[in-house]
XYZ file of C-alpha atoms in Angstrom:
468
model
C -45.367 201.441 73.647
C -46.180 200.308 77.143
C -47.471 196.753 77.235
C -49.977 195.153 79.548
C -47.784 192.047 79.789
C -44.364 191.008 78.537
C -43.190 187.388 78.412
C -39.397 187.503 78.586
C -36.534 185.150 77.655
C -38.697 182.292 76.367
C -38.254 180.170 73.255
C -41.130 181.024 70.937
C -42.391 178.169 68.774
C -44.751 178.292 65.816
C -45.631 175.629 63.259
C -42.664 176.753 61.144
C -40.150 178.569 63.368
C -38.353 178.377 66.705
C -36.628 181.484 68.067
C -35.766 183.278 71.305
C -37.859 186.404 71.733
C -39.805 188.461 74.209
C -43.544 188.718 73.585
C -45.332 192.004 74.204
C -49.083 191.873 74.835
C -51.484 194.800 74.587
C -55.297 194.745 74.822
C -55.437 190.951 74.624
C -53.355 190.652 71.451
C -49.717 190.083 70.607
C -48.282 193.519 69.890
C -44.529 192.882 69.632
C -41.953 190.125 69.166
C -38.536 191.536 69.971
C -35.599 191.406 72.341
C -35.433 193.260 75.668
C -39.048 194.316 76.024
C -39.507 195.550 79.576
C -42.012 198.402 79.663
C -45.054 196.542 80.979
C -47.454 196.309 83.877
C -46.605 192.607 84.254
C -43.377 190.758 83.431
C -43.446 186.956 83.087
C -40.059 185.228 83.155
C -40.143 182.345 80.669
C -36.462 181.454 80.822
C -36.067 177.737 80.041
C -39.662 177.468 78.805
C -41.271 177.028 75.405
C -43.730 179.784 74.466
C -46.407 178.075 72.361
C -49.796 179.108 70.997
C -52.549 177.792 73.241
C -53.868 174.410 72.230
C -56.986 174.190 70.065
C -58.947 170.975 70.542
C -61.353 170.797 67.629
C -63.101 167.545 68.613
C -64.808 167.835 71.994
C -68.211 166.601 73.213
C -69.732 168.531 76.133
C -73.179 168.358 77.772
C -74.511 166.271 74.903
C -77.660 164.112 75.085
C -76.497 160.512 75.331
C -79.564 158.293 75.614
C -82.212 157.534 78.201
C -80.831 157.724 81.719
C -77.275 158.512 80.580
C -75.632 161.816 81.503
C -72.372 163.118 80.051
C -69.805 163.784 82.775
C -68.753 167.258 81.610
C -70.772 170.382 81.045
C -69.174 173.499 79.567
C -67.909 174.637 82.974
C -66.038 171.472 83.955
C -65.043 170.548 80.391
C -63.446 173.896 79.592
C -61.803 173.989 83.020
C -60.134 170.659 82.258
C -59.187 171.896 78.790
C -57.391 174.873 80.338
C -55.507 172.688 82.815
C -54.141 170.755 79.820
C -52.896 173.857 77.993
C -55.850 174.507 75.674
C -57.181 178.009 75.087
C -59.919 177.072 72.575
C -62.241 174.103 72.133
C -64.641 173.324 69.312
C -67.627 171.431 70.667
C -70.505 169.761 68.862
C -74.038 171.079 68.588
C -76.177 167.981 68.051
C -79.323 168.344 65.961
C -82.010 165.921 67.112
C -84.482 164.373 64.682
C -87.171 166.868 63.747
C -85.241 169.776 65.218
C -84.022 172.743 63.222
C -80.353 173.719 63.401
C -81.334 177.088 64.863
C -83.253 175.357 67.640
C -80.281 173.122 68.400
C -77.922 176.103 68.518
C -80.239 177.954 70.888
C -80.034 174.998 73.286
C -76.243 174.731 73.125
C -75.609 178.451 73.411
C -77.749 178.442 76.557
C -75.604 175.615 77.956
C -72.328 177.375 77.147
C -73.042 181.068 77.685
C -71.248 182.375 80.759
C -69.881 178.925 81.647
C -66.661 178.648 79.637
C -63.114 179.093 80.980
C -61.632 179.041 77.447
C -62.913 180.226 74.081
C -65.506 178.008 72.398
C -67.034 177.481 68.983
C -69.548 174.972 67.631
C -69.569 172.358 64.893
C -73.073 171.564 63.661
C -74.033 167.866 63.761
C -76.592 167.124 61.056
C -78.764 164.086 61.743
C -81.899 165.192 59.870
C -80.840 166.671 56.513
C -84.192 167.930 55.275
C -84.529 170.237 52.302
C -85.127 173.177 54.639
C -82.062 172.334 56.753
C -79.726 172.005 53.766
C -81.251 174.581 51.491
C -82.303 177.336 53.888
C -80.749 176.990 57.334
C -77.243 175.836 56.485
C -76.416 178.665 54.037
C -77.557 181.285 56.553
C -75.674 179.673 59.427
C -72.444 179.445 57.431
C -72.729 183.171 56.800
C -73.182 183.623 60.566
C -69.865 181.870 61.268
C -70.945 178.250 61.822
C -68.651 177.000 59.080
C -68.189 173.306 59.884
C -70.454 170.334 60.341
C -70.224 166.669 61.209
C -72.034 163.645 59.865
C -72.122 160.063 61.133
C -72.019 156.807 59.193
C -72.773 154.826 62.360
C -75.123 154.942 65.386
C -78.795 154.360 64.656
C -80.609 157.664 64.946
C -77.501 159.630 63.971
C -76.210 157.974 60.808
C -77.070 159.197 57.364
C -77.773 157.048 54.314
C -75.477 157.469 51.327
C -78.013 159.639 49.476
C -78.328 161.852 52.556
C -74.554 162.065 52.813
C -74.343 163.146 49.179
C -77.017 165.794 49.696
C -75.239 167.113 52.793
C -71.846 167.145 51.074
C -73.341 168.976 48.110
C -74.915 171.579 50.409
C -71.528 172.032 52.089
C -69.885 172.545 48.685
C -72.416 175.232 47.774
C -72.168 177.067 51.101
C -68.438 176.730 51.833
C -68.848 174.586 54.938
C -66.264 171.958 55.911
C -67.599 168.453 56.632
C -66.219 166.070 59.255
C -67.119 162.381 58.850
C -67.254 159.602 61.464
C -66.477 156.540 59.346
C -67.793 153.149 60.483
C -70.171 150.837 58.627
C -73.305 150.649 60.779
C -74.882 147.727 58.913
C -71.765 145.603 59.397
C -71.624 146.568 63.067
C -75.289 145.697 63.631
C -74.781 142.339 61.912
C -71.801 141.533 64.127
C -73.659 142.609 67.251
C -76.445 140.186 66.362
C -73.976 137.371 65.873
C -72.277 138.155 69.195
C -75.651 138.125 70.931
C -76.422 134.695 69.515
C -73.115 133.459 70.934
C -73.600 135.138 74.321
C -70.594 137.432 73.861
C -71.783 140.510 75.738
C -68.780 141.690 77.811
C -67.137 145.057 77.237
C -64.282 143.535 75.232
C -66.720 142.528 72.489
C -67.411 146.163 71.712
C -64.081 146.077 69.875
C -64.750 142.882 67.920
C -68.094 144.202 66.634
C -66.343 147.313 65.251
C -63.420 145.776 63.336
C -60.858 147.626 61.261
C -62.595 146.517 58.054
C -65.792 148.349 59.081
C -63.821 151.565 59.524
C -61.773 151.055 56.365
C -64.836 150.416 54.192
C -66.683 153.443 55.536
C -63.606 155.633 55.049
C -63.344 154.500 51.431
C -67.059 155.132 50.908
C -66.956 158.587 52.516
C -64.018 159.593 50.338
C -65.735 158.226 47.246
C -68.905 160.192 47.980
C -66.827 163.330 48.581
C -65.083 162.739 45.255
C -68.425 162.460 43.473
C -69.534 165.830 44.852
C -66.003 167.313 44.666
C -65.852 168.654 48.189
C -63.113 168.581 50.890
C -63.718 166.450 53.994
C -62.112 165.730 57.359
C -61.872 162.041 58.309
C -61.977 162.093 62.087
C -60.498 159.798 64.770
C -58.658 157.402 62.452
C -57.470 154.346 64.384
C -55.475 152.154 61.982
C -53.252 151.817 58.934
C -55.975 150.537 56.626
C -58.068 153.701 56.975
C -54.894 155.787 56.688
C -54.119 154.141 53.360
C -57.544 155.153 52.057
C -56.657 158.769 52.856
C -53.291 158.432 51.135
C -54.833 156.949 47.996
C -57.517 159.619 47.794
C -54.896 162.358 48.118
C -52.981 160.801 45.239
C -56.185 161.122 43.215
C -56.129 164.830 43.969
C -58.759 165.027 46.693
C -58.563 167.588 49.477
C -58.672 165.655 52.746
C -57.666 166.320 56.316
C -56.972 163.373 58.599
C -57.299 163.271 62.375
C -56.194 160.842 65.061
C -56.426 160.862 68.852
C -54.424 159.837 71.956
C -56.420 156.655 72.544
C -55.110 155.222 69.263
C -51.520 155.849 70.338
C -51.752 154.721 73.964
C -54.531 152.110 74.306
C -55.296 148.769 72.674
C -58.294 146.442 72.516
C -56.692 144.486 75.379
C -57.610 147.353 77.699
C -61.276 146.458 77.196
C -60.608 142.868 78.322
C -60.561 143.351 82.098
C -62.296 141.892 85.123
C -65.101 143.516 87.116
C -66.338 145.577 84.156
C -63.186 147.717 84.222
C -63.001 147.339 80.469
C -66.023 149.629 80.140
C -63.726 152.556 80.909
C -62.078 152.119 77.506
C -65.176 151.737 75.342
C -65.098 154.306 72.530
C -65.697 154.280 68.793
C -63.745 153.450 66.791
C -62.242 151.234 69.486
C -58.539 151.044 70.294
C -56.867 148.476 68.051
C -53.482 146.739 68.494
C -49.787 147.592 68.691
C -49.405 147.560 64.899
C -52.204 150.100 64.604
C -50.567 152.269 67.268
C -47.348 152.242 65.256
C -49.281 153.124 62.109
C -50.943 156.110 63.765
C -47.560 157.395 64.946
C -46.355 157.019 61.374
C -49.368 158.997 60.203
C -48.445 161.838 62.550
C -44.792 161.774 61.562
C -45.442 161.651 57.814
C -48.313 164.119 57.546
C -51.194 161.741 56.869
C -52.794 163.344 59.918
C -53.214 167.096 60.024
C -55.024 167.129 63.360
C -54.423 165.588 66.766
C -57.642 165.913 68.766
C -58.951 164.380 71.961
C -62.469 163.258 70.961
C -63.209 164.066 74.608
C -66.510 162.276 75.274
C -66.632 161.754 79.052
C -68.871 159.546 81.159
C -68.492 158.586 84.783
C -67.553 154.944 85.345
C -68.995 154.085 88.758
C -72.347 155.718 88.147
C -75.773 154.365 87.131
C -76.029 157.297 84.695
C -72.629 156.452 83.200
C -70.648 153.398 82.158
C -72.107 151.266 84.976
C -75.751 151.720 84.075
C -77.841 148.599 84.595
C -78.153 147.697 80.908
C -74.460 148.414 80.334
C -73.517 145.911 83.043
C -75.269 143.217 81.032
C -74.430 144.147 77.440
C -71.641 146.132 75.798
C -74.196 147.782 73.478
C -75.426 149.935 76.342
C -72.053 151.094 77.629
C -71.815 154.796 76.740
C -69.279 155.323 73.987
C -66.449 157.685 74.823
C -63.534 158.470 77.106
C -62.232 161.672 78.737
C -59.122 163.257 77.262
C -59.280 167.027 76.761
C -56.674 167.671 79.493
C -54.311 164.855 78.536
C -54.156 165.351 74.743
C -51.315 167.879 74.716
C -49.156 166.387 77.498
C -49.335 162.918 75.956
C -48.257 164.104 72.513
C -45.547 166.354 73.961
C -44.142 163.585 76.160
C -44.531 160.627 73.801
C -43.963 162.558 70.583
C -41.629 165.515 71.106
C -39.608 164.285 74.067
C -39.146 160.832 72.542
C -38.091 162.217 69.156
C -41.034 161.009 67.096
C -42.060 164.526 66.044
C -40.399 167.905 66.477
C -41.767 170.829 68.457
C -42.971 172.627 65.300
C -44.990 169.580 64.256
C -46.445 169.521 67.752
C -47.674 173.106 67.378
C -49.110 172.381 63.925
C -50.901 169.200 65.001
C -52.367 170.637 68.189
C -53.095 174.276 67.351
C -52.181 175.864 64.016
C -53.777 173.306 61.712
C -56.987 173.359 63.755
C -57.145 177.151 63.432
C -56.547 177.030 59.675
C -58.941 174.179 58.934
C -61.770 175.608 61.015
C -61.579 179.277 60.094
C -59.832 180.765 63.142
C -56.420 181.580 61.650
C -54.515 183.893 62.115
C -56.491 185.150 65.105
C -55.826 181.822 66.803
C -53.247 179.068 66.452
C -50.019 181.012 66.155
C -47.756 183.545 67.840
C -47.640 186.550 65.519
C -48.336 190.271 65.639
C -52.078 190.866 65.885
C -53.021 187.349 66.985
C -54.933 186.781 70.202
C -52.487 186.389 73.074
C -53.499 182.788 73.737
C -50.174 181.452 74.968
C -49.092 178.303 76.783
C -45.752 178.193 78.585
C -44.321 174.674 78.578
C -41.618 173.334 80.845
C -40.006 170.517 78.831
C -38.369 169.064 81.913
C -41.370 169.038 84.243
C -42.187 165.430 85.132
C -45.765 164.598 86.058
C -47.556 161.380 86.934
C -51.100 161.606 85.621
C -53.894 161.183 88.143
C -57.588 161.709 87.620
C -57.851 164.340 90.327
C -55.346 166.699 88.712
C -57.310 166.810 85.430
C -60.356 168.535 86.996
C -62.922 167.096 84.590
C -66.279 165.608 85.560
C -65.337 161.974 84.974
C -64.297 159.757 87.888
C -61.381 158.185 85.995
C -58.782 158.779 83.320
C -57.690 155.971 80.998
C -54.116 157.223 81.476
C -53.913 156.944 85.271
C -50.287 156.592 86.379
C -48.756 157.506 83.016
C -45.413 159.260 83.443
C -45.309 162.510 81.484
C -42.264 164.603 80.636
C -43.146 168.171 79.711
C -46.101 170.124 81.092
C -47.961 173.420 80.474
C -47.093 175.462 83.567
C -48.966 178.626 82.584
C -51.787 179.474 80.170
C -52.836 182.906 78.983
C -56.195 183.577 77.339
C -56.217 186.842 75.422
C -53.304 188.031 77.542
C -54.703 187.099 80.960
C -53.184 184.235 82.960
C -55.961 181.709 83.564
C -53.842 178.723 84.672
C -50.690 178.772 86.784
C -49.019 175.604 88.074
C -52.021 173.432 87.173
C -54.514 175.619 89.028
C -57.061 178.044 87.657
C -56.544 181.656 88.656
C -59.343 184.098 89.580
C -58.985 185.511 86.054
C -60.151 182.172 84.694
C -63.642 182.579 86.135
C -65.538 181.772 82.962
C -63.877 184.370 80.758
C -64.146 182.249 77.620
C -65.890 183.784 74.617
C -67.917 182.312 71.769
C -66.063 182.434 68.415
C -67.758 182.938 65.065
C -65.494 181.509 62.373
C -64.528 182.157 58.782
C -64.236 179.604 55.979
C -61.787 176.733 56.199
C -58.404 176.977 54.494
C -59.447 173.828 52.565
C -62.542 175.476 51.102
C -61.955 177.616 48.058
């Protein structure tokens, strides 16, 4: 067989194996794993490099409505460009249903935003904010059959959160249809109470965002979400876990026999609440929910990655510009933390941070890295084995990593729409030096190639590996 491309002399890594092999690519898929493949139109020398499946970031917000006068910093063009720079070949973004809107109407809007704009492959999670009988009983079953097999619900944010009875109804609809539910766990009533108390005391600076969203509010909501899932007997994903207390709720529920996936993010490994306590409103850059915690919580989240409490390492990329009246520095946000847009950029830095801080510092091994950043995402969200691994027949989504490449992170190199990165100046060891999407090089030496000109495709997905 003559191949379109052969990657030679690299060290291939999957979630379970590490081995030296050439990779033969034909018609956008992996066609051979063997030694001494050389009959190809293009030969890529990967000597000294890791050959990994492209990253899959399954928690990304792009071009999402964010309140009056607030504009998200990334659309699908800039967001997927930044994803590619960071070694990702697939992102799963959120399609937000607005009150009174059907899911089909919401999808029409988001497909129009994404179509023809994506540099990497894209799929959508449904966000259900208005779980009417028609939505749960008519629309959701049909959409699951069409390949929209995951959805997200919120326990916080007025206008987005669901009551417990609505959560139960949504979970039950997911059980009947085979959809996988992601849950944002924070107790909105507790948060609103604490905000009121802070307002009475005149505590309105950015740092008080963290003290109005304490660990206990996340822990309680995590326990409640898992209890509701147990009542309905349905698997759930607990997203962006920030602390040991919420982790322990996941551990206890698993001991009861529940099927649960846990997720954490770079901000809970690298940032703390102290980052919000800065002069000249700089702390607004670090406002996200749940907020960064403390050093003990950082250590706990590393433990969760090392010990398998967390199946997923995602970015929760939710970017806003800082020095912008439509971003973090809007007029109301300058006066009150409540109006600072929640979220930080991170789709390009997710993989390098975990590689540098995790693999290169011995906290996790390279196979765990692949599982946490690619394979588990593909399995949980119905893309495996097409995505998330290096095997015969899989899409040739491949990232070549130089473990010795040293990089100092700067905002400019990340090529997203935000005007800052929370990780400015961080020294990174290990970097994705080349990225292939379905066999075509779309990134080389941190620059997009002409082949990357919006070649990303929309992905319909099968059922989750947790649903059965």
